[in-house]
Coordinates of C-alpha atoms in Angstrom, one line a residue:
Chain A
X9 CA 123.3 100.0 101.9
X10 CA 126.5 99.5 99.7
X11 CA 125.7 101.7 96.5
X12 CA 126.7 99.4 93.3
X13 CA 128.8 101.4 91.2
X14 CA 127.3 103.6 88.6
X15 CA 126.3 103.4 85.2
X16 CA 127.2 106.8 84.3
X17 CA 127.8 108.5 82.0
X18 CA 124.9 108.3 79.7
X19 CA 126.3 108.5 76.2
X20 CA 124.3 109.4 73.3
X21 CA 125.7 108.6 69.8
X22 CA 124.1 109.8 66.9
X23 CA 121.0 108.8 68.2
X24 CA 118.3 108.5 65.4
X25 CA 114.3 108.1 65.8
X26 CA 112.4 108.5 63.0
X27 CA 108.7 107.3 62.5
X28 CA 107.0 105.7 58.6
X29 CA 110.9 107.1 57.8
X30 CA 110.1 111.1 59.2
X31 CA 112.9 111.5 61.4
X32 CA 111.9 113.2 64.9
X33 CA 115.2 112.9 66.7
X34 CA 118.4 113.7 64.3
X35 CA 121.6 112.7 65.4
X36 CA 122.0 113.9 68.4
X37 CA 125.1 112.7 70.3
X38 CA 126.2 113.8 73.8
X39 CA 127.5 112.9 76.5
X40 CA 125.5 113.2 80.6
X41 CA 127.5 112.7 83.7
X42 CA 126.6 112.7 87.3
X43 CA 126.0 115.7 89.2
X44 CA 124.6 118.7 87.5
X45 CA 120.8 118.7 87.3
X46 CA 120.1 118.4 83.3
X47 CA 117.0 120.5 82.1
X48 CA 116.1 119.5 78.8
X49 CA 114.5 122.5 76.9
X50 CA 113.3 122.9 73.3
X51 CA 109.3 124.2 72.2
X52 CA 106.9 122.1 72.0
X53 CA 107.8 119.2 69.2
X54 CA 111.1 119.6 69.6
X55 CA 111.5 116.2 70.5
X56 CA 112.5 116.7 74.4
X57 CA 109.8 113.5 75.1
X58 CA 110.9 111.4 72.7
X59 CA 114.6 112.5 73.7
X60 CA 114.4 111.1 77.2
X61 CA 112.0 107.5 76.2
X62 CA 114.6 106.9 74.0
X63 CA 117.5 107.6 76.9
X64 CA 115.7 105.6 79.0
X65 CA 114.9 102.2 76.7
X66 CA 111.4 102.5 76.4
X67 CA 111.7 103.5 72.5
X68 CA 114.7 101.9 70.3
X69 CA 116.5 104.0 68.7
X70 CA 116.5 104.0 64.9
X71 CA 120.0 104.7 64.7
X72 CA 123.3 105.6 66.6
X73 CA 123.2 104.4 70.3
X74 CA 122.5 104.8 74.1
X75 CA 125.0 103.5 76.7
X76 CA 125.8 103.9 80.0
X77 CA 129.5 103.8 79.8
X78 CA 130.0 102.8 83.6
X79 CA 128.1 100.1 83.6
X80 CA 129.5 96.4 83.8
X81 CA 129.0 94.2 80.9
X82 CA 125.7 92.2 80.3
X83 CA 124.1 94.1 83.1
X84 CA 120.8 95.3 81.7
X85 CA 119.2 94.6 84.5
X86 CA 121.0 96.6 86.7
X87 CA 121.2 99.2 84.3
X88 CA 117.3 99.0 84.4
X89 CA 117.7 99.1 87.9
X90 CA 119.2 102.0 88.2
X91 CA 116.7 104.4 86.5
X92 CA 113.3 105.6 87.0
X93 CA 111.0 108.2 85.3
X94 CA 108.7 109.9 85.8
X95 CA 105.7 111.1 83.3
X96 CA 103.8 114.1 82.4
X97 CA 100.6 112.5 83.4
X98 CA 100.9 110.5 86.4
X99 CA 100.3 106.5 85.9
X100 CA 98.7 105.1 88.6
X101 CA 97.9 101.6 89.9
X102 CA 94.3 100.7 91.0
X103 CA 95.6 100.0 94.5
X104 CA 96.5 101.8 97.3
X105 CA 98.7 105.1 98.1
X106 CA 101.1 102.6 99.7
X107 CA 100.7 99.8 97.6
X108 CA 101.6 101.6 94.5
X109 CA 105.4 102.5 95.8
X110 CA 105.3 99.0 97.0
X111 CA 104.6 97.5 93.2
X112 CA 108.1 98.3 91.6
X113 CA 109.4 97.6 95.0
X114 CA 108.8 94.5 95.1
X115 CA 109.5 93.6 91.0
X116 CA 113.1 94.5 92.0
X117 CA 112.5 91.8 94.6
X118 CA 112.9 93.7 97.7
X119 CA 112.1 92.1 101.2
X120 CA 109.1 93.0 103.0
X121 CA 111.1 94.6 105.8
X122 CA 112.8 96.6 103.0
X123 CA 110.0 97.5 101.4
X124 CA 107.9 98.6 104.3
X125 CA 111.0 101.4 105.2
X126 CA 111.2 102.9 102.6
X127 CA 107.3 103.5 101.8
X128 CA 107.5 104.9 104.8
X129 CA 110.7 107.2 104.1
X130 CA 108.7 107.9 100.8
X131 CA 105.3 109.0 102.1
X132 CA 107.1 110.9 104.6
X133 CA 109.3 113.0 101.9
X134 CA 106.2 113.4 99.7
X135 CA 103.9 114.5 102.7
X136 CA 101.1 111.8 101.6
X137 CA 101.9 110.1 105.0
X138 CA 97.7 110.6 105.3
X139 CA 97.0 109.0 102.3
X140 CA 99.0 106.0 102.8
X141 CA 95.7 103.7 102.7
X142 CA 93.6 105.5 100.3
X143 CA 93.1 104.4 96.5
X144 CA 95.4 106.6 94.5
X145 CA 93.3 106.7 91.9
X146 CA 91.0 108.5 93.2
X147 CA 93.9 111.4 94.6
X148 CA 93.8 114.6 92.8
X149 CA 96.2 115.1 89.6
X150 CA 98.5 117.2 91.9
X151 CA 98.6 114.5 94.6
X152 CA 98.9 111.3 91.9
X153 CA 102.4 113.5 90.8
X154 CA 103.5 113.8 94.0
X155 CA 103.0 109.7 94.5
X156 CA 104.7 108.8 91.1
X157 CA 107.5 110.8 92.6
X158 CA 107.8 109.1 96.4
X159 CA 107.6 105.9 93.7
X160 CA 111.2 107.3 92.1
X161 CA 112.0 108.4 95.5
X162 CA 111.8 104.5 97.0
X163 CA 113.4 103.5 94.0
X164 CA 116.5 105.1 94.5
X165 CA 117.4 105.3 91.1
X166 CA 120.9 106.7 89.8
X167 CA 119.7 108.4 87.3
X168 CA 115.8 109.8 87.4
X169 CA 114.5 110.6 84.1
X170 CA 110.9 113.3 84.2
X171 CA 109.2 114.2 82.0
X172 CA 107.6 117.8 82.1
X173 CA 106.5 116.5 85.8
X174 CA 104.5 119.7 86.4
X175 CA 102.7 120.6 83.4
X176 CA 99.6 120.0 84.5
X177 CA 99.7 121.2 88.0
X178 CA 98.8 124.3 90.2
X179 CA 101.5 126.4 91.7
X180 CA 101.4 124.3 95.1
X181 CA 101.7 121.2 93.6
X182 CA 104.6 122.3 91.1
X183 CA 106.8 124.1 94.3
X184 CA 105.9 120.0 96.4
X185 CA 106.8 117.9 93.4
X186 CA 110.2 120.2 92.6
X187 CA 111.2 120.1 96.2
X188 CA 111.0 116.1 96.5
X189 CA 113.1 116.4 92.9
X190 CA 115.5 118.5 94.5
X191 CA 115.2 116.0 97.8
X192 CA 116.3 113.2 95.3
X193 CA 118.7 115.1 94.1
X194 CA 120.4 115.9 97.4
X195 CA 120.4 112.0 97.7
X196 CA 122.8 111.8 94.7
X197 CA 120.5 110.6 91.6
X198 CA 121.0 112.4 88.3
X199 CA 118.1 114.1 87.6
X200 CA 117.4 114.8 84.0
X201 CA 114.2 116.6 83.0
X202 CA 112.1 118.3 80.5
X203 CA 110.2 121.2 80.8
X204 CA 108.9 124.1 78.6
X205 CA 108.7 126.3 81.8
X206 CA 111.4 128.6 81.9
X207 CA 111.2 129.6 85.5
X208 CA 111.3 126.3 86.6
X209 CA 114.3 125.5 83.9
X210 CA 116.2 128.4 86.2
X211 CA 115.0 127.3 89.7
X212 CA 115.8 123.4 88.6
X213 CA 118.7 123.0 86.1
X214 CA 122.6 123.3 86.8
X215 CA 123.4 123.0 82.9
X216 CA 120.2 122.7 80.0
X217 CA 120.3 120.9 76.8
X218 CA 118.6 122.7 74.1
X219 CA 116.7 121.1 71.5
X220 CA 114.9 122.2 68.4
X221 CA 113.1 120.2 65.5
X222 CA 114.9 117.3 67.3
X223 CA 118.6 118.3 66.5
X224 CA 120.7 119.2 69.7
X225 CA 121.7 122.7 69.6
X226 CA 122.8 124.2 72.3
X227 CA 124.2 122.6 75.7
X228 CA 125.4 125.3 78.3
X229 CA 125.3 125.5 81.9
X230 CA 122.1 126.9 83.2
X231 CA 123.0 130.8 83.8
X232 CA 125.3 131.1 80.7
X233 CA 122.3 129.8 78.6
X234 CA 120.0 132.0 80.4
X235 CA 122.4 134.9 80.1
X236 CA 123.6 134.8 76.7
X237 CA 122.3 132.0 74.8
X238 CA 124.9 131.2 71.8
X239 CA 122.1 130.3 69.2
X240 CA 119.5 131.9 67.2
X241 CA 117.0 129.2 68.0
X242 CA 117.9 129.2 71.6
X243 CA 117.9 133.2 71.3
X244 CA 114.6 133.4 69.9
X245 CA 112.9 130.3 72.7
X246 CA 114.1 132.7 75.4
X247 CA 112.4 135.4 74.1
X248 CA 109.3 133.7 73.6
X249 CA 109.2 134.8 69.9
X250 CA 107.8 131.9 67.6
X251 CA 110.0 131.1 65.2
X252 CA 107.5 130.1 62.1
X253 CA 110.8 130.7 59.6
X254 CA 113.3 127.9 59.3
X255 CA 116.4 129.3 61.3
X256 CA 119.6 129.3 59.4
X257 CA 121.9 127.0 61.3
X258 CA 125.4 125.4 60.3
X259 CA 124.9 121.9 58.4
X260 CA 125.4 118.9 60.9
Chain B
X22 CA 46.6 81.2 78.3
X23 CA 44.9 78.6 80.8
X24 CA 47.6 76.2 80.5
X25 CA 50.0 79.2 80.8
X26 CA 48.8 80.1 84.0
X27 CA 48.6 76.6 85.7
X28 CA 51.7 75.6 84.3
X29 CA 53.3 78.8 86.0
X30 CA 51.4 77.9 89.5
X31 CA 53.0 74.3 89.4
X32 CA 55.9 76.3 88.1
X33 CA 55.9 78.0 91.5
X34 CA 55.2 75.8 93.6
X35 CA 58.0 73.2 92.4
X36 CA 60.8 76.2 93.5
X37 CA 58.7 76.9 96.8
X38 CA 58.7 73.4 98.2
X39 CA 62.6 72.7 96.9
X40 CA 61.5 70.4 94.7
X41 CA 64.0 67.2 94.9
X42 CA 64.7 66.6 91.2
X43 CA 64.3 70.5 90.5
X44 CA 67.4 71.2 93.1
X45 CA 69.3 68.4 91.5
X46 CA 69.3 69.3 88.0
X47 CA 69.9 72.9 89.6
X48 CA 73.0 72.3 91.4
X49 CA 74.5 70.3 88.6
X50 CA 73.8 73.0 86.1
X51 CA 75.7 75.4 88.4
X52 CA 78.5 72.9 89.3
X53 CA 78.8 71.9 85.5
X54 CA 78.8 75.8 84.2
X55 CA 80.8 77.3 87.4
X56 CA 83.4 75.2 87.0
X57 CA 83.9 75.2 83.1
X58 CA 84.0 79.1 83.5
X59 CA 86.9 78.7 86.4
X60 CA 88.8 76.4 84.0
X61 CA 88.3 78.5 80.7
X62 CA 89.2 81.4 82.8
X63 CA 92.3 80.1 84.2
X64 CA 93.3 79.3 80.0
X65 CA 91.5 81.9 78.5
X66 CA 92.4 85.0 80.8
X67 CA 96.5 84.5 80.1
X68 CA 95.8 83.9 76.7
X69 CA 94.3 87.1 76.3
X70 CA 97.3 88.5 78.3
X71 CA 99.9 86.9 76.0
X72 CA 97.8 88.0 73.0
X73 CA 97.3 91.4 74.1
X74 CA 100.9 91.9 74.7
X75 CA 102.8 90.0 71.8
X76 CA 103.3 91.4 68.3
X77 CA 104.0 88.3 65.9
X78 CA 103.5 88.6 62.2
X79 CA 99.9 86.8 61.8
X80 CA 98.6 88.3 64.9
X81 CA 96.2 89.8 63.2
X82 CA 94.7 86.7 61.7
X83 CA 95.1 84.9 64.9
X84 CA 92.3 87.2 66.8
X85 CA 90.3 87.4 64.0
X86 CA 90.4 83.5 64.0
X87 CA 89.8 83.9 68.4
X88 CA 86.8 86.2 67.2
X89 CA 85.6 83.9 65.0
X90 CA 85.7 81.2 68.1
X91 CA 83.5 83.1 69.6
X92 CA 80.6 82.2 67.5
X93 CA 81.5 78.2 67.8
X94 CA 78.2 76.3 67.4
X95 CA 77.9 74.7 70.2
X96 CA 76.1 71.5 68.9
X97 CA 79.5 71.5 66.5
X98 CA 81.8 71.6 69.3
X99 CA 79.7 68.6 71.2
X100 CA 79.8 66.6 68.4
X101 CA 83.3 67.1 67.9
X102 CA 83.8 66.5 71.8
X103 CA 81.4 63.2 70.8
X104 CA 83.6 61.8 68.2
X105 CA 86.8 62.6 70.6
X106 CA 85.4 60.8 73.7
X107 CA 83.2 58.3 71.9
X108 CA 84.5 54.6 72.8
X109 CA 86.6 54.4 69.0
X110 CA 87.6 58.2 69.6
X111 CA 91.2 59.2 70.8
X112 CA 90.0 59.9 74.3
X113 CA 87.5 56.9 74.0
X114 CA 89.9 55.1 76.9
X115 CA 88.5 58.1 79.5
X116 CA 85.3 56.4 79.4
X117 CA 83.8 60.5 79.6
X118 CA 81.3 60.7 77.8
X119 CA 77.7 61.2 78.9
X120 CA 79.4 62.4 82.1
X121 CA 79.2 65.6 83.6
X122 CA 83.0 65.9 83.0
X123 CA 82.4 65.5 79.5
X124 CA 79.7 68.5 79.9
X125 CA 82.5 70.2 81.9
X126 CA 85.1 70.4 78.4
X127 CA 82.3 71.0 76.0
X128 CA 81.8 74.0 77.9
X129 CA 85.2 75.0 78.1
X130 CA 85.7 74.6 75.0
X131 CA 82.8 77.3 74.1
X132 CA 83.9 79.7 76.3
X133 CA 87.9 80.0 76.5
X134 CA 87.5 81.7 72.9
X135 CA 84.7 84.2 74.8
X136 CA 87.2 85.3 78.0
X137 CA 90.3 85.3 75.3
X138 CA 88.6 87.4 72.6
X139 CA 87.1 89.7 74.8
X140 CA 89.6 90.2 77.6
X141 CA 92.3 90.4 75.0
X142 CA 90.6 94.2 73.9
X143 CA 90.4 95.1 78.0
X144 CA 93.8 93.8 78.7
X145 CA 95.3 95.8 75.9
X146 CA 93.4 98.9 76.7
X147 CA 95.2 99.1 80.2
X148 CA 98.7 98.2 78.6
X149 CA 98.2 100.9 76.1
X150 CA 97.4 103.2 80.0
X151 CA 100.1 101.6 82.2
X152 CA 102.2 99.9 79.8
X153 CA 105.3 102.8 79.8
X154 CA 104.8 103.0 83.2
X155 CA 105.0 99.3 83.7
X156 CA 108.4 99.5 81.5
X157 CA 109.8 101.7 83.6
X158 CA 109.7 99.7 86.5
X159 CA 111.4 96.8 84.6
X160 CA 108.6 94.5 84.8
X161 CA 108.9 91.4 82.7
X162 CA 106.3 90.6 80.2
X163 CA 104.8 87.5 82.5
X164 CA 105.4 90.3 85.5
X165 CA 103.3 92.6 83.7
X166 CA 100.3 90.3 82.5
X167 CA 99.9 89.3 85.6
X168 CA 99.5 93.0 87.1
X169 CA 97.5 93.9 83.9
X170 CA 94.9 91.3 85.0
X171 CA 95.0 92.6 88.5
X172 CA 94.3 96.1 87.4
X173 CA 91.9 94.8 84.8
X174 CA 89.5 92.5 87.2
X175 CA 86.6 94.7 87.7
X176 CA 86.5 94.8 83.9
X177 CA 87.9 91.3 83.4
X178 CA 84.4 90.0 85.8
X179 CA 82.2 91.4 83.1
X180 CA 84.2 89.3 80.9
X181 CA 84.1 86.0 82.7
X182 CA 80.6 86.7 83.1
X183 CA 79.9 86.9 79.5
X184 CA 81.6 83.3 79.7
X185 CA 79.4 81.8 82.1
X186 CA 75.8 83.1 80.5
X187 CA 77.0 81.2 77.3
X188 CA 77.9 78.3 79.5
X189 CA 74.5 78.1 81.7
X190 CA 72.3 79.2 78.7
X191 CA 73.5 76.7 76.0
X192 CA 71.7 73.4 75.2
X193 CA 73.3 71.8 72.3
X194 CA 76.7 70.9 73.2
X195 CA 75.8 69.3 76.7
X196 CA 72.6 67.3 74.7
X197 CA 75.4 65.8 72.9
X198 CA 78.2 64.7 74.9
X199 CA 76.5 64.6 78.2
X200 CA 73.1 62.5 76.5
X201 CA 70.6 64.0 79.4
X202 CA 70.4 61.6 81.5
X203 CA 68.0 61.4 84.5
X204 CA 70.5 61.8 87.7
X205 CA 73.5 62.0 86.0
X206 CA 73.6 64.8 83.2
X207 CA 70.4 66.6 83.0
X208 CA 71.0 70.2 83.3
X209 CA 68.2 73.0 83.7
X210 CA 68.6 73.7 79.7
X211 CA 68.8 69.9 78.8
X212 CA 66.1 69.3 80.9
X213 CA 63.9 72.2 79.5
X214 CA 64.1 71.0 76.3
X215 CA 63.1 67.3 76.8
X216 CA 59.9 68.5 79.8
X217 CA 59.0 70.7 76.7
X218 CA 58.6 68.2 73.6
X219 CA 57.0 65.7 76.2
X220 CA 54.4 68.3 77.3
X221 CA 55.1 68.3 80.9
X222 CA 55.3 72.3 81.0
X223 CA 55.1 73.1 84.2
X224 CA 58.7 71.3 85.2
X225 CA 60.2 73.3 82.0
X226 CA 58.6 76.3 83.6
X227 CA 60.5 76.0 86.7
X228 CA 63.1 75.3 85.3
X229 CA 63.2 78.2 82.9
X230 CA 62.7 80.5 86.1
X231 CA 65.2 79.6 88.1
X232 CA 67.6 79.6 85.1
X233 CA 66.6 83.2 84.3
X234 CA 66.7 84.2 87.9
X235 CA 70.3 82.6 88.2
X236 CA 71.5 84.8 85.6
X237 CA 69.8 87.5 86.6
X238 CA 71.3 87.6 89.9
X239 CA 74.5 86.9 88.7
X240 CA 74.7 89.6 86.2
X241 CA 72.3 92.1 88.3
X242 CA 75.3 91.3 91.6
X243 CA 78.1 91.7 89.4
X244 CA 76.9 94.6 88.2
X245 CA 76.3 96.1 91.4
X246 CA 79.7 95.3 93.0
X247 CA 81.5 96.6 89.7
X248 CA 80.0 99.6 90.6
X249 CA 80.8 100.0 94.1
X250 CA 84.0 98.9 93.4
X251 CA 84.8 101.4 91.1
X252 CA 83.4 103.9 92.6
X253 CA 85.3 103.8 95.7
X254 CA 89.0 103.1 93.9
X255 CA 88.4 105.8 91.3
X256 CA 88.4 103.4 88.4

């Protein structure tokens, strides 16, 4: 397999989303490269969700801009390609185990040969090699995560967005699904993810983007920000106090 | 009530023996109705995809319009399939009417607005489910209809079904463009109507047995397999 070049960096320029004109996501402009693990962090509303749809093209932007300033010119499609993501709740097709990492599989027009390799790789890395044949709807919540994962594993993606992937999972389920994340990282896709857990935000990230009331406020790498976090806001989300008052921070 | 019961006997006996003109104006009620429910679903279901999925100013007004459809009067939409295949009508050169092809697009006609309307509201429900996910995985919009149906059939059958009991159960449309005629068009509702006003009740009887045990069946099955079906892919 010759790896097409890369469309990272992801740059984000004063990227604006705002809803009936409340804006949710307020200029934030940075700038992701490949490598580090990114943990996205901010409290709940904080706009970490909308953050990634928005990197990812499944929300437009109401102002500024994403690119992916390695990609070629008029590739979208390989620059839809390239990504994947993965979602809170799992999404699953009314089909089989095996059948669901063969759907976007086969969209992206992979042989059967292809295919039928790397569902197997997949099952394999996920350990659902015993459920390859049964209805993944019917798997448990813990199970359905680990699936939508071997999906983004057989995708090979360059960049795999997730989006607080073990929120609603028990322990064993969290430490399965963040070793296949850390599996795909080892395989050299970005990995870019939100979560509110803080352990896993130390286990998982290499650098973390701070957000809060959808502003950017803090980007470190992971034990600097843990250690001694250079904002109030940041500060006070480590700490785990609430922060009902509006924080004094410098005009943007 | 003594007419009632004898009429019932003959009623019964007509199915028992297989009846010959009983069987045929059976089998071409199902031929006529099964296949204008494969045709309108084969318009109607990717209508109700493209609908489901497209935002276009006026959408709003176009499914209340599809809604509205659904209500068609169906001796409206055979006289207006009268006046199209009639000998001075635009299709008159089709020489179609009072065939059972002419039956065939009356009921089409009736039911494409039924499959559209209805499976328009399942289709969107599972986009509103799968549609990020779908996204994600760069599926184009005809891509993702397609899989949206897939993933919608058990609910999509119900829908289709709905189609075909309006097809089989409806008199007026077929009466017109199809004219009832012995051997050729006379369906089991056509056929009801016309044993009925000529007193033969026993033969309308029959025929209003098997029609109800059809749909019965039908229904009862579908029902039955839905369940199993969804019972054993978790929905």
């Amino acid at each position: 397999m010759t790896a097409p070049p890369s469309i990272l960096p992801l740059v984000l320029d004063g990227l604006v989303f705002a809803v009936a004109g409340r804006p949710l996501i307020k200029s934030i402009t940075c700038r992701l490269e490949r490598g580090p693990r990114t943990v996205i962090l901010g409290p709940n509303g904080a706009g970490k969700s909308l953050l990634l749809r928005l990197c990812h093209g499944l929300l437009t932007p109401t102002a500024g801009t994403v690119s992916w300033a390695g990609a070629a010119a008029g590739g979208r499609d390989a620059i839809s390609r390239a990504q994947a993501m993965v979602f809170q709740r799992p999404v699953m097709l009314r089909r089989s185990v095996a059948a669901n990492i063969a759907y976007p599989l086969a969209l992206r027009g992979l042989g059967r040969r292809d295919r039928r390799h790397r569902i197997a790789e997949a099952l394999e890395v996920s350990g659902l090699k015993r459920f390859s044949d049964s209805w993944a709807r019917v798997l448990s919540v813990g199970e359905q995560q680990k699936l939508a994962l071997a999906r983004a594993w057989a995708l090979a993606p360059q960049i795999l967005f997730l989006d607080e992937p073990t929120a609603s999972l028990d322990p064993a389920a969290t430490a399965k699904v963040e070793e296949i994340i850390l599996a795909i990282d080892a395989r050299g896709t970005k990995i870019v993810m939100t979560t509110h857990d803080l352990h896993q935000a130390r286990r998982l990230g290499d650098e973390v983007v701070f957000l809060h009331r959808g502003r950017l406020v803090e980007r470190a790498p992971a034990d600097q920000f843990f250690a001694s976090p250079q904002t109030e806001e940041a500060a006070a989300f480590l700490a785990g106090r609430l922060s009902t008052k509006r924080l004094k921070r410098g005009s943007p | 009530m003594h007419d009632l019961s004898e009429a019932l006997g003959t009623a019964a006996w007509l199915i028992l023996s297989l009846d010959r003109d009983l069987i045929e104006i059976v089998s071409l009620s199902l031929r006529v109705s099964l296949t204008a429910v494969a045709v309108a679903a084969l318009i109607g279901l990717p209508i109700a995809g493209a609908l489901a999925l497209s935002r276009f100013f006026g959408r709003t007004v176009v499914l209340s319009g599809l809604n509205a459809l659904m209500g068609l009067p169906p001796v409206v939409v055979g006289l207006f399939l009268y006046l199209m295949f009639s000998r001075s009508g635009p299709l008159g050169a089709l020489g179609l009417l009072f065939t059972p092809t002419a039956m065939i697009a009356a009921q089409v006609l009736l039911i494409v607005p039924i499959i559209a309307a209805l499976g328009r509201q399942v289709i969107e429900d599972l986009w509103a489910d799968l549609g990020e996910q779908l996204r994600s995985f760069g599926a184009r919009r005809r891509q993702a209809i397609g899989t949206l149906l897939w993933e919608g059939r058990l609910a999509l059958l119900t829908v289709v079904l709905a189609g075909f009991g309006r097809a089989s159960a409806e008199v007026g449309a077929v009466m017109i463009v199809g004219g009832n005629i012995d051997h050729v068009t006379r369906v089991m509702t056509t056929a009801i109507a016309l044993e009925t006003s000529k007193g033969n009740l026993s033969l309308a009887m029959g025929l209003g047995l098997v029609l109800m045990t059809l749909s019965l069946i039908v229904n009862g099955g579908a029902f039955v397999l839905q369940n199993a079906a969804r019972r054993r892919s978790g929905g």
